[in-house]
XYZ file of C-alpha atoms in Angstrom:
153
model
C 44.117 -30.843 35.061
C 41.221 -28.591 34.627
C 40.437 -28.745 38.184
C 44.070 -27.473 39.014
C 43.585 -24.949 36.568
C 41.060 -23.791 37.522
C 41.754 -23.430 41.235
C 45.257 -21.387 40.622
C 43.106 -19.538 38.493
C 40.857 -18.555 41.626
C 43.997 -18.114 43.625
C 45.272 -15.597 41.309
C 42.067 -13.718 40.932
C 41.261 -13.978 44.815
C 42.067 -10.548 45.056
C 39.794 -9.324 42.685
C 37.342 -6.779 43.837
C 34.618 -8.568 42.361
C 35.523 -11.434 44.983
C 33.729 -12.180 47.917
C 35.219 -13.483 50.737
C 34.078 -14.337 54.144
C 37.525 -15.262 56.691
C 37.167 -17.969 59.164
C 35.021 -16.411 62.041
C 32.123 -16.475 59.607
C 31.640 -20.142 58.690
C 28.584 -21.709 58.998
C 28.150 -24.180 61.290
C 27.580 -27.315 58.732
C 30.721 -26.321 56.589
C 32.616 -26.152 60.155
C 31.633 -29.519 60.552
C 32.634 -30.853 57.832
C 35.835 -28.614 57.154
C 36.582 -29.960 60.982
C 36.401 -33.687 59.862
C 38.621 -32.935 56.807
C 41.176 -30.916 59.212
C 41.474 -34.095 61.039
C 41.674 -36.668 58.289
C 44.454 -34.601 56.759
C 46.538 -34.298 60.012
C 45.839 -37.971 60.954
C 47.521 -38.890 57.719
C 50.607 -37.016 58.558
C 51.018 -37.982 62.685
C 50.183 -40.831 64.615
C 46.747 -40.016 66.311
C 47.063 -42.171 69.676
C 50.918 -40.556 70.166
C 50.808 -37.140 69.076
C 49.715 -34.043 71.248
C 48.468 -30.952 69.016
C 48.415 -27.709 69.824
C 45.452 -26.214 67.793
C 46.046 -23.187 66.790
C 43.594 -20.690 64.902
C 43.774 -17.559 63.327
C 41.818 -14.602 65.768
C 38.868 -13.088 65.142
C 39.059 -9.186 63.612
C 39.283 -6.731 66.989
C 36.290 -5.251 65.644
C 34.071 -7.945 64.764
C 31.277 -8.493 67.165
C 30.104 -11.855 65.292
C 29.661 -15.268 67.265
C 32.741 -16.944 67.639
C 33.819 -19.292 65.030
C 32.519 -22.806 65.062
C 35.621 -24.013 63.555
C 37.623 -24.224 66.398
C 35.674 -26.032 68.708
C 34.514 -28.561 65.532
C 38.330 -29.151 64.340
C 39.262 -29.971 68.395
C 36.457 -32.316 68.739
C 37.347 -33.769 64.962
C 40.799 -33.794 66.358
C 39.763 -35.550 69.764
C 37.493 -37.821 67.883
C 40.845 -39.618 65.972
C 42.592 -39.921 69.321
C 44.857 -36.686 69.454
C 45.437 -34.946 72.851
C 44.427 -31.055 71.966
C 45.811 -28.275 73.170
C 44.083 -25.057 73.088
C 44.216 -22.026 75.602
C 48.559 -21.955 75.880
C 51.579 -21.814 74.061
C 52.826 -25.070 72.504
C 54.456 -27.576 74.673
C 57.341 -29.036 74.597
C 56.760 -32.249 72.336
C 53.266 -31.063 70.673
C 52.801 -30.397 67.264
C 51.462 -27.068 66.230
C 48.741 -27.050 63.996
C 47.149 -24.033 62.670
C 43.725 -23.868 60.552
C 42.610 -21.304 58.755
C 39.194 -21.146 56.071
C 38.008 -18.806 53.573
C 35.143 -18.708 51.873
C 35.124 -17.394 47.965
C 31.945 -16.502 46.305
C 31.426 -15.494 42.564
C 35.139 -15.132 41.820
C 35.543 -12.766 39.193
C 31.886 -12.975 38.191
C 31.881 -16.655 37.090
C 29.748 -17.803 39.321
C 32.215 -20.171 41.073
C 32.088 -20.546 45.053
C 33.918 -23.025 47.437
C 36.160 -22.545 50.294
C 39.739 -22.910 50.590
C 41.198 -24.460 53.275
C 44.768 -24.137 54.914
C 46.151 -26.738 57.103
C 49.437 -26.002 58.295
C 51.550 -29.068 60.389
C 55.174 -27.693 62.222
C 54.908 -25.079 59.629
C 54.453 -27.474 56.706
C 51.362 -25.783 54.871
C 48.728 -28.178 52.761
C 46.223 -26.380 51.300
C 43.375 -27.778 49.258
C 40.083 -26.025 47.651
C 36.529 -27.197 48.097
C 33.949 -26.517 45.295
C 30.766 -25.579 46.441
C 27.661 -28.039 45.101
C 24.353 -26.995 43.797
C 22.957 -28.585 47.215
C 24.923 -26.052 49.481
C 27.804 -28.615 50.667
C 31.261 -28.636 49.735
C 33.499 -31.328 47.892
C 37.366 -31.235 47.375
C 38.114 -29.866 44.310
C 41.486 -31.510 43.981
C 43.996 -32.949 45.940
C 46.253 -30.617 48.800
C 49.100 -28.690 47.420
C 51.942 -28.937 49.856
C 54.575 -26.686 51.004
C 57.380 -28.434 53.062
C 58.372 -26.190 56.298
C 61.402 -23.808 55.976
């Protein structure tokens, strides 16, 4: 209860300007990783891995950012791969596939307490699950609660 408290708490004060944020093209590698594993656990829970065809579909980089491209991507395709899910990338959904869409953003010292994690949004047909990761005192991230869900429209 605390935990969910807590995180609606950082929801609501997300737009604080004492908030931090870093959007998805500037993940670290290692949380990539990870948040790419998690991605893929989540969707492999909702559609059958060995029948479905995805089409992955990620939120662009800023026009003017001339950072590296994201690691996310590639990691949640491979994750994606890895559970036995065909992946599109490069086109338009197909008729049949499944869109998914990932997006990631990092939160650091929201409204000065100190608190840090990343909240992640996993979105299935338009059926958004999104679920908020804590950051540790050893740098990696663990799920601060369970996903909240929002059915399609």
């Amino acid at each position: 209860m605390v935990r969910a408290l807590l995180v609606l708490m950082l929801l609501a004060l997300s737009a604080c300007a004492s908030t931090r944020t870093r959007p998805v093209d500037a993940i670290a590698a290692a949380d990539a990783s990870f948040m790419a594993g998690e991605v893929a656990a989540y969707v492999a829970a909702e559609l059958p891995p060995a029948s479905s065809t995805v089409w992955l579909a990620l939120p662009p980089a800023p026009p003017a950012s001339k950072a590296a491209p994201s690691p996310l991507g590639p990691a949640v395709a491979a994750a994606l791969r890895d559970r036995g899910f065909a992946v599109v990338e490069d086109s338009a959904a197909s008729d049949g596939s499944h869109t998914v869409s990932v997006d990631a953003l990092e939160l650091a010292g929201a409204n000065g307490t100190g608190t840090s994690g990343m909240l992640l949004k996993v979105s299935i047909d338009g059926a958004a699950a999104s679920r908020w990761y804590e950051r540790e005192a050893s740098g990696g991230l663990a799920a601060g609660g369970a996903y909240t869900v929002r059915a399609a429209r």
